mmCIF file of C-alpha atoms and ligand atoms in Angstrom:
data_model
loop_
_atom_site.group_PDB
_atom_site.id
_atom_site.type_symbol
_atom_site.label_atom_id
_atom_site.label_comp_id
_atom_site.label_asym_id
_atom_site.label_seq_id
_atom_site.Cartn_x
_atom_site.Cartn_y
_atom_site.Cartn_z
ATOM 1 C CA MET A 16 -21.802 -23.870 -12.254
ATOM 2 C CA ASN A 17 -21.112 -23.711 -8.479
ATOM 3 C CA LEU A 18 -22.301 -21.383 -5.907
ATOM 4 C CA LEU A 19 -21.041 -20.871 -2.865
ATOM 5 C CA VAL A 20 -23.204 -20.033 0.065
ATOM 6 C CA TYR A 21 -22.679 -18.495 3.272
ATOM 7 C CA CYS A 22 -24.817 -19.012 5.874
ATOM 8 C CA GLY A 23 -25.890 -19.418 9.819
ATOM 9 C CA SER A 24 -24.287 -22.414 11.558
ATOM 10 C CA LYS A 25 -27.676 -21.612 13.496
ATOM 11 C CA SER A 26 -31.107 -21.593 12.194
ATOM 12 C CA GLY A 27 -32.479 -18.281 13.787
ATOM 13 C CA THR A 28 -35.613 -17.733 15.541
ATOM 14 C CA ASP A 29 -37.756 -17.073 12.913
ATOM 15 C CA GLY A 30 -39.242 -20.269 10.420
ATOM 16 C CA ARG A 31 -38.693 -18.127 7.226
ATOM 17 C CA TYR A 32 -35.275 -18.596 7.328
ATOM 18 C CA THR A 33 -35.122 -22.333 7.259
ATOM 19 C CA GLU A 34 -38.146 -21.952 4.759
ATOM 20 C CA ALA A 35 -35.316 -19.792 2.980
ATOM 21 C CA ALA A 36 -33.138 -22.246 3.061
ATOM 22 C CA LEU A 37 -35.100 -25.147 1.580
ATOM 23 C CA GLN A 38 -36.804 -22.746 -1.357
ATOM 24 C CA LEU A 39 -32.794 -22.020 -2.301
ATOM 25 C CA ALA A 40 -31.975 -25.628 -2.290
ATOM 26 C CA GLU A 41 -34.836 -26.633 -4.576
ATOM 27 C CA ALA A 42 -33.747 -23.477 -6.787
ATOM 28 C CA LEU A 43 -30.323 -24.630 -7.161
ATOM 29 C CA VAL A 44 -31.241 -28.249 -8.428
ATOM 30 C CA ALA A 45 -34.001 -27.070 -10.801
ATOM 31 C CA ARG A 46 -30.787 -24.777 -12.482
ATOM 32 C CA ASP A 47 -28.809 -27.699 -12.031
ATOM 33 C CA ILE A 48 -25.850 -25.424 -10.082
ATOM 34 C CA GLY A 49 -24.171 -26.989 -7.309
ATOM 35 C CA LEU A 50 -23.400 -26.267 -3.722
ATOM 36 C CA VAL A 51 -20.370 -25.102 -2.422
ATOM 37 C CA PHE A 52 -20.417 -24.492 1.400
ATOM 38 C CA GLY A 53 -18.694 -24.929 4.756
ATOM 39 C CA GLY A 54 -19.575 -28.656 5.395
ATOM 40 C CA GLY A 55 -21.514 -28.309 8.655
ATOM 41 C CA ALA A 56 -24.750 -30.546 9.116
ATOM 42 C CA VAL A 57 -25.843 -27.809 11.574
ATOM 43 C CA GLY A 58 -28.009 -24.503 11.326
ATOM 44 C CA LEU A 59 -28.943 -23.694 7.652
ATOM 45 C CA MET A 60 -25.974 -24.329 6.146
ATOM 46 C CA GLY A 61 -27.048 -27.693 7.019
ATOM 47 C CA ASP A 62 -30.798 -27.137 6.112
ATOM 48 C CA VAL A 63 -29.219 -25.852 2.696
ATOM 49 C CA ALA A 64 -27.145 -29.049 2.246
ATOM 50 C CA LYS A 65 -29.343 -31.578 3.493
ATOM 51 C CA ALA A 66 -32.231 -30.506 0.978
ATOM 52 C CA MET A 67 -29.872 -30.198 -1.911
ATOM 53 C CA LEU A 68 -29.049 -33.855 -1.060
ATOM 54 C CA SER A 69 -32.416 -35.119 -1.093
ATOM 55 C CA HIS A 70 -33.261 -33.365 -4.089
ATOM 56 C CA GLY A 71 -30.541 -34.856 -6.341
ATOM 57 C CA GLY A 72 -28.263 -31.980 -5.861
ATOM 58 C CA ARG A 73 -24.359 -31.899 -6.037
ATOM 59 C CA VAL A 74 -22.393 -30.806 -2.804
ATOM 60 C CA ILE A 75 -19.231 -29.798 -1.895
ATOM 61 C CA GLY A 76 -18.377 -29.485 1.875
ATOM 62 C CA ILE A 77 -15.267 -27.872 2.800
ATOM 63 C CA ILE A 78 -14.835 -28.113 6.904
ATOM 64 C CA PRO A 79 -11.328 -27.490 9.056
ATOM 65 C CA THR A 80 -10.435 -30.117 11.033
ATOM 66 C CA PHE A 81 -11.208 -28.529 14.346
ATOM 67 C CA LEU A 82 -14.505 -27.839 13.449
ATOM 68 C CA ARG A 83 -15.529 -30.980 12.206
ATOM 69 C CA THR A 84 -16.895 -32.108 15.567
ATOM 70 C CA GLU A 85 -18.092 -28.619 16.539
ATOM 71 C CA GLU A 86 -19.998 -27.816 13.572
ATOM 72 C CA VAL A 87 -20.734 -32.138 12.703
ATOM 73 C CA ALA A 88 -19.237 -32.493 9.462
ATOM 74 C CA LEU A 89 -22.327 -33.160 6.707
ATOM 75 C CA GLU A 90 -20.452 -37.150 5.610
ATOM 76 C CA THR A 91 -23.492 -37.304 3.139
ATOM 77 C CA CYS A 92 -22.027 -34.422 0.807
ATOM 78 C CA THR A 93 -21.043 -35.636 -2.744
ATOM 79 C CA GLU A 94 -17.605 -34.478 -1.286
ATOM 80 C CA LEU A 95 -16.438 -33.299 1.590
ATOM 81 C CA ILE A 96 -12.580 -31.880 2.030
ATOM 82 C CA GLU A 97 -11.292 -31.393 4.844
ATOM 83 C CA VAL A 98 -8.589 -28.391 5.770
ATOM 84 C CA PRO A 99 -5.999 -27.865 8.449
ATOM 85 C CA SER A 100 -7.481 -23.611 8.900
ATOM 86 C CA MET A 101 -10.304 -21.167 8.381
ATOM 87 C CA HIS A 102 -8.023 -19.748 5.362
ATOM 88 C CA ALA A 103 -7.655 -22.760 3.976
ATOM 89 C CA ARG A 104 -11.716 -23.186 3.945
ATOM 90 C CA LYS A 105 -12.503 -19.673 2.955
ATOM 91 C CA LEU A 106 -10.051 -19.479 -0.271
ATOM 92 C CA LEU A 107 -10.582 -23.268 -1.183
ATOM 93 C CA MET A 108 -14.619 -22.523 -0.797
ATOM 94 C CA MET A 109 -14.056 -19.425 -3.115
ATOM 95 C CA GLU A 110 -11.938 -21.753 -5.496
ATOM 96 C CA HIS A 111 -14.711 -24.259 -6.211
ATOM 97 C CA SER A 112 -17.312 -21.489 -7.329
ATOM 98 C CA HIS A 113 -18.314 -19.323 -9.806
ATOM 99 C CA ALA A 114 -20.533 -16.895 -7.867
ATOM 100 C CA ILE A 115 -21.415 -15.933 -4.169
ATOM 101 C CA LEU A 116 -24.341 -15.373 -2.185
ATOM 102 C CA ALA A 117 -24.926 -15.208 1.226
ATOM 103 C CA ILE A 118 -28.448 -15.939 3.486
ATOM 104 C CA PRO A 119 -28.890 -15.177 7.138
ATOM 105 C CA GLY A 120 -26.287 -15.576 9.101
ATOM 106 C CA GLY A 121 -24.146 -14.042 12.094
ATOM 107 C CA PHE A 122 -20.410 -13.020 12.820
ATOM 108 C CA GLY A 123 -19.055 -16.460 10.454
ATOM 109 C CA THR A 124 -21.277 -15.049 7.582
ATOM 110 C CA MET A 125 -20.267 -11.443 7.659
ATOM 111 C CA ASP A 126 -17.000 -12.417 8.028
ATOM 112 C CA GLU A 127 -17.215 -14.513 5.143
ATOM 113 C CA LEU A 128 -19.139 -12.013 2.980
ATOM 114 C CA PHE A 129 -16.621 -9.460 3.694
ATOM 115 C CA GLU A 130 -13.917 -10.804 3.054
ATOM 116 C CA ALA A 131 -15.523 -12.153 -0.794
ATOM 117 C CA VAL A 132 -16.356 -8.249 -1.416
ATOM 118 C CA THR A 133 -13.114 -6.764 -0.095
ATOM 119 C CA TRP A 134 -11.228 -9.528 -2.142
ATOM 120 C CA ARG A 135 -13.309 -8.060 -5.723
ATOM 121 C CA GLN A 136 -12.844 -4.848 -4.521
ATOM 122 C CA ILE A 137 -8.779 -5.172 -4.884
ATOM 123 C CA GLY A 138 -9.836 -7.713 -7.799
ATOM 124 C CA LEU A 139 -8.369 -10.877 -6.809
ATOM 125 C CA HIS A 140 -11.629 -12.040 -8.154
ATOM 126 C CA ASN A 141 -14.415 -11.699 -10.138
ATOM 127 C CA LYS A 142 -17.536 -13.200 -8.821
ATOM 128 C CA PRO A 143 -20.702 -11.836 -8.413
ATOM 129 C CA ILE A 144 -21.826 -11.791 -4.584
ATOM 130 C CA GLY A 145 -25.004 -11.304 -3.272
ATOM 131 C CA LEU A 146 -27.054 -11.067 -0.468
ATOM 132 C CA TRP A 147 -30.687 -12.440 0.120
ATOM 133 C CA ASN A 148 -32.672 -10.317 1.958
ATOM 134 C CA VAL A 149 -34.615 -13.223 3.716
ATOM 135 C CA ALA A 150 -37.574 -11.418 5.874
ATOM 136 C CA GLY A 151 -35.619 -7.908 5.967
ATOM 137 C CA TYR A 152 -32.905 -9.261 8.264
ATOM 138 C CA TYR A 153 -30.943 -7.559 6.631
ATOM 139 C CA ASP A 154 -32.054 -4.067 6.022
ATOM 140 C CA HIS A 155 -29.823 -2.235 8.807
ATOM 141 C CA LEU A 156 -26.933 -3.767 7.055
ATOM 142 C CA SER A 157 -28.336 -2.507 3.895
ATOM 143 C CA SER A 158 -28.435 0.746 4.894
ATOM 144 C CA MET A 159 -25.393 0.984 6.324
ATOM 145 C CA VAL A 160 -23.815 -0.224 3.036
ATOM 146 C CA ASP A 161 -25.807 2.922 1.699
ATOM 147 C CA ARG A 162 -24.219 5.045 4.213
ATOM 148 C CA MET A 163 -20.932 3.860 3.195
ATOM 149 C CA LEU A 164 -21.379 5.467 -0.412
ATOM 150 C CA ASP A 165 -23.347 8.540 0.615
ATOM 151 C CA ASP A 166 -20.442 9.394 3.232
ATOM 152 C CA GLY A 167 -17.311 8.463 0.640
ATOM 153 C CA PHE A 168 -16.483 5.379 2.078
ATOM 154 C CA MET A 169 -16.642 4.148 -1.193
ATOM 155 C CA GLY A 170 -17.608 4.490 -4.815
ATOM 156 C CA ALA A 171 -20.478 3.698 -6.645
ATOM 157 C CA THR A 172 -17.854 0.565 -8.345
ATOM 158 C CA THR A 173 -17.787 -0.734 -5.045
ATOM 159 C CA HIS A 174 -20.840 -0.681 -4.322
ATOM 160 C CA ALA A 175 -22.145 -2.316 -6.852
ATOM 161 C CA MET A 176 -20.252 -5.437 -6.046
ATOM 162 C CA LEU A 177 -22.834 -6.226 -3.385
ATOM 163 C CA ARG A 178 -26.229 -7.032 -5.180
ATOM 164 C CA ILE A 179 -28.795 -7.143 -2.105
ATOM 165 C CA ASP A 180 -32.167 -8.549 -3.042
ATOM 166 C CA ASP A 181 -35.124 -9.533 -0.890
ATOM 167 C CA ALA A 182 -36.362 -11.778 -3.999
ATOM 168 C CA LEU A 183 -34.534 -15.362 -4.528
ATOM 169 C CA LEU A 184 -35.109 -15.929 -8.470
ATOM 170 C CA PRO A 185 -33.802 -12.337 -9.775
ATOM 171 C CA MET A 186 -30.842 -12.475 -7.487
ATOM 172 C CA LEU A 187 -29.311 -16.331 -9.293
ATOM 173 C CA ASP A 188 -30.631 -14.658 -12.244
ATOM 174 C CA TYR A 189 -28.158 -12.233 -11.579
ATOM 175 C CA LEU A 190 -25.337 -14.690 -10.534
ATOM 176 C CA GLU A 191 -25.665 -17.078 -13.229
ATOM 177 C CA ALA A 192 -25.170 -14.257 -15.757
ATOM 178 C CA ASN A 193 -22.044 -13.170 -14.414
ATOM 179 C CA ALA A 194 -20.399 -16.793 -13.108
ATOM 180 C CA SER A 195 -17.348 -16.277 -13.111
ATOM 181 C CA ASP A 196 -14.088 -18.547 -13.470
ATOM 182 C CA VAL A 197 -11.661 -16.735 -12.319
ATOM 183 C CA ALA A 198 -9.965 -17.763 -8.828
ATOM 184 C CA PRO A 199 -8.482 -16.292 -5.919
ATOM 185 C CA ASP A 200 -5.030 -15.465 -6.079
ATOM 186 C CA PRO A 201 -4.563 -13.734 -2.512
ATOM 187 C CA LEU A 202 -0.838 -13.987 -3.316
ATOM 188 C CA LEU A 203 -1.211 -11.889 -6.403
ATOM 189 C CA PRO A 204 0.203 -8.507 -6.368
ATOM 190 C CA ARG A 205 -2.039 -6.011 -7.292
ATOM 191 C CA TRP A 206 -1.021 -3.098 -5.792
ATOM 192 C CA THR A 207 2.334 -2.469 -8.161
HETATM 193 P P1 AMP B 6 -22.151 -18.308 11.693
HETATM 194 O O1 AMP B 6 -22.571 -17.194 10.427
HETATM 195 O O2 AMP B 6 -21.648 -17.516 13.222
HETATM 196 O O3 AMP B 6 -22.948 -19.041 12.247
HETATM 197 O O4 AMP B 6 -20.879 -18.477 10.811
HETATM 198 C C1 AMP B 6 -21.203 -19.559 9.859
HETATM 199 C C2 AMP B 6 -19.594 -19.743 9.009
HETATM 200 O O5 AMP B 6 -18.957 -18.846 9.484
HETATM 201 C C3 AMP B 6 -20.076 -21.386 10.010
HETATM 202 O O6 AMP B 6 -19.311 -22.025 8.596
HETATM 203 C C4 AMP B 6 -18.617 -20.702 10.626
HETATM 204 O O7 AMP B 6 -17.543 -22.266 10.904
HETATM 205 C C5 AMP B 6 -18.023 -19.700 10.119
HETATM 206 N N1 AMP B 6 -17.247 -18.920 11.000
HETATM 207 C C6 AMP B 6 -17.252 -18.757 12.277
HETATM 208 N N2 AMP B 6 -16.555 -17.858 12.759
HETATM 209 C C7 AMP B 6 -15.781 -17.406 12.035
HETATM 210 C C8 AMP B 6 -14.723 -16.286 12.067
HETATM 211 N N3 AMP B 6 -14.380 -16.026 12.800
HETATM 212 N N4 AMP B 6 -14.015 -16.487 10.728
HETATM 213 C C9 AMP B 6 -14.737 -17.061 9.286
HETATM 214 N N5 AMP B 6 -15.567 -17.739 9.770
HETATM 215 C C10 AMP B 6 -16.060 -18.098 10.571
#
């Protein structure tokens, strides 16, 4: 199984974010889960990937050509795939994975996470999606998502498509138990 991890291209100001990245890497290697990520050597994305590699884990990095310098591509990845655009990166990352986890990050991480949730919402893929609420970082986002449900902007089924958890191991159990092989097909005419 491969897990797609969305995370910051920065490490954040609280050391618990980096600690979490290292804990995630160790747990994935222990469970023989491969990592799929954005291919950069910087921030939490670099922390997870480098720790995976140092423990003998499998790492697939997918990076657009124009970011290869800015995010300093992690050339030591088990497999480093260069793509022409952000859209190609996001699609290929999903195609290579069976489950999705976001950890702390900024707008890029949010864009990727909500694309994954909205694509699942309209049936383009069936992968389980988790948000690891490290050190309460996503407390406000979690409240916002509950508000979306309470105020009628989504139903319970959609709300349940994003699992938010403070603890890593139950989250990984959930992602493993629901791992899916179905690759996204953005051209699928779901509306007809
Ligand atoms: P960030 O969470 O903003 O540090 O970004 C984390 C990841 O998202 C990095 O791999 C970025 O390349 C990627 N990213 C940044 N901006 C965007 C964007 N506008 N759309 C999609 N992905 C992005």
